[in-house]
Amino acid sequence: MCSTILLVDDDQAILDLMTVILERKGFKVVKTTDSQAVMHMLDSVRPHLVISDLMMPGLNGRELCEQIRRQPTHA
């Protein structure tokens, strides 16, 4: 079983580059440019790790991490 990583960045080029790198290392990658969508994706994707950009419109990376940690099933 390979680990799943959820990538969050508002820059599509960064997402594409990171996806290539991580997939070559054997990870399954799910990506989104919408930081607001992450909270809805967590239950369906069940990632082992979330990698997020810090500076994004809407929820920034720090706010996103705080929201994830407030969820008992993802803390």
PDB file of C-alpha atoms in Angstrom:
ATOM      1  CA  MET A   1       0.000   0.000   0.000  1.00  0.00           C
ATOM      2  CA  CYS A   2       1.426   3.394  -0.947  1.00  0.00           C
ATOM      3  CA  SER A   3       0.955   6.479   1.165  1.00  0.00           C
ATOM      4  CA  THR A   4      -1.405   9.182  -0.051  1.00  0.00           C
ATOM      5  CA  ILE A   5      -0.335  12.822   0.041  1.00  0.00           C
ATOM      6  CA  LEU A   6      -2.761  15.707  -0.368  1.00  0.00           C
ATOM      7  CA  LEU A   7      -1.032  18.709  -1.968  1.00  0.00           C
ATOM      8  CA  VAL A   8      -2.575  22.168  -1.578  1.00  0.00           C
ATOM      9  CA  ASP A   9      -1.202  25.141  -3.491  1.00  0.00           C
ATOM     10  CA  ASP A  10      -2.756  27.972  -5.465  1.00  0.00           C
ATOM     11  CA  ASP A  11       0.007  27.677  -8.095  1.00  0.00           C
ATOM     12  CA  GLN A  12      -0.792  24.890 -10.566  1.00  0.00           C
ATOM     13  CA  ALA A  13       2.824  24.714 -11.801  1.00  0.00           C
ATOM     14  CA  ILE A  14       4.060  23.966  -8.266  1.00  0.00           C
ATOM     15  CA  LEU A  15       1.385  21.291  -7.844  1.00  0.00           C
ATOM     16  CA  ASP A  16       2.392  19.665 -11.121  1.00  0.00           C
ATOM     17  CA  LEU A  17       6.100  19.667 -10.260  1.00  0.00           C
ATOM     18  CA  MET A  18       5.543  18.308  -6.747  1.00  0.00           C
ATOM     19  CA  THR A  19       3.215  15.641  -8.122  1.00  0.00           C
ATOM     20  CA  VAL A  20       5.846  14.373 -10.558  1.00  0.00           C
ATOM     21  CA  ILE A  21       8.505  14.258  -7.840  1.00  0.00           C
ATOM     22  CA  LEU A  22       6.309  12.494  -5.275  1.00  0.00           C
ATOM     23  CA  GLU A  23       4.808  10.012  -7.729  1.00  0.00           C
ATOM     24  CA  ARG A  24       8.311   9.017  -8.870  1.00  0.00           C
ATOM     25  CA  LYS A  25       9.019   8.192  -5.222  1.00  0.00           C
ATOM     26  CA  GLY A  26       5.971   5.913  -5.118  1.00  0.00           C
ATOM     27  CA  PHE A  27       3.394   8.136  -3.426  1.00  0.00           C
ATOM     28  CA  LYS A  28      -0.208   8.512  -4.516  1.00  0.00           C
ATOM     29  CA  VAL A  29      -0.851  12.255  -4.909  1.00  0.00           C
ATOM     30  CA  VAL A  30      -4.150  14.099  -4.739  1.00  0.00           C
ATOM     31  CA  LYS A  31      -3.928  17.821  -5.402  1.00  0.00           C
ATOM     32  CA  THR A  32      -6.084  20.913  -5.176  1.00  0.00           C
ATOM     33  CA  THR A  33      -5.679  24.645  -5.692  1.00  0.00           C
ATOM     34  CA  ASP A  34      -8.656  25.361  -3.424  1.00  0.00           C
ATOM     35  CA  SER A  35      -7.708  25.520   0.258  1.00  0.00           C
ATOM     36  CA  GLN A  36     -11.402  25.736   1.188  1.00  0.00           C
ATOM     37  CA  ALA A  37     -12.058  22.340  -0.475  1.00  0.00           C
ATOM     38  CA  VAL A  38      -9.510  20.504   1.661  1.00  0.00           C
ATOM     39  CA  MET A  39     -11.823  20.072   4.636  1.00  0.00           C
ATOM     40  CA  HIS A  40     -14.351  18.312   2.401  1.00  0.00           C
ATOM     41  CA  MET A  41     -11.654  16.192   0.767  1.00  0.00           C
ATOM     42  CA  LEU A  42     -10.139  14.807   3.963  1.00  0.00           C
ATOM     43  CA  ASP A  43     -12.830  12.189   4.560  1.00  0.00           C
ATOM     44  CA  SER A  44     -12.915  10.918   0.994  1.00  0.00           C
ATOM     45  CA  VAL A  45      -9.171  11.040   0.293  1.00  0.00           C
ATOM     46  CA  ARG A  46      -7.941   9.966   3.764  1.00  0.00           C
ATOM     47  CA  PRO A  47      -4.398  11.283   3.157  1.00  0.00           C
ATOM     48  CA  HIS A  48      -1.458  10.182   5.261  1.00  0.00           C
ATOM     49  CA  LEU A  49       0.042  13.652   4.884  1.00  0.00           C
ATOM     50  CA  VAL A  50      -1.135  17.116   3.815  1.00  0.00           C
ATOM     51  CA  ILE A  51       1.443  19.445   2.256  1.00  0.00           C
ATOM     52  CA  SER A  52       0.210  22.998   1.948  1.00  0.00           C
ATOM     53  CA  ASP A  53       1.503  26.294   0.658  1.00  0.00           C
ATOM     54  CA  LEU A  54       1.509  28.951   3.384  1.00  0.00           C
ATOM     55  CA  MET A  55       0.469  31.948   1.321  1.00  0.00           C
ATOM     56  CA  MET A  56      -2.822  31.256  -0.451  1.00  0.00           C
ATOM     57  CA  PRO A  57      -6.041  33.178  -0.987  1.00  0.00           C
ATOM     58  CA  GLY A  58      -8.954  32.153   1.223  1.00  0.00           C
ATOM     59  CA  LEU A  59      -7.496  29.958   3.929  1.00  0.00           C
ATOM     60  CA  ASN A  60      -3.746  30.314   4.201  1.00  0.00           C
ATOM     61  CA  GLY A  61      -1.664  27.261   5.068  1.00  0.00           C
ATOM     62  CA  ARG A  62      -1.489  28.018   8.777  1.00  0.00           C
ATOM     63  CA  GLU A  63      -5.263  28.493   9.048  1.00  0.00           C
ATOM     64  CA  LEU A  64      -5.786  25.286   7.096  1.00  0.00           C
ATOM     65  CA  CYS A  65      -3.566  23.326   9.501  1.00  0.00           C
ATOM     66  CA  GLU A  66      -5.427  24.781  12.473  1.00  0.00           C
ATOM     67  CA  GLN A  67      -8.775  23.726  11.008  1.00  0.00           C
ATOM     68  CA  ILE A  68      -7.504  20.208  10.297  1.00  0.00           C
ATOM     69  CA  ARG A  69      -6.189  19.879  13.852  1.00  0.00           C
ATOM     70  CA  ARG A  70      -9.582  20.917  15.274  1.00  0.00           C
ATOM     71  CA  GLN A  71     -11.201  17.897  13.605  1.00  0.00           C
ATOM     72  CA  PRO A  72     -11.043  14.934  16.038  1.00  0.00           C
ATOM     73  CA  THR A  73     -10.661  12.383  13.236  1.00  0.00           C
ATOM     74  CA  HIS A  74      -7.747  14.273  11.645  1.00  0.00           C
ATOM     75  CA  ALA A  75      -5.989  15.907  14.602  1.00  0.00           C
TER      76      ALA A  75
END
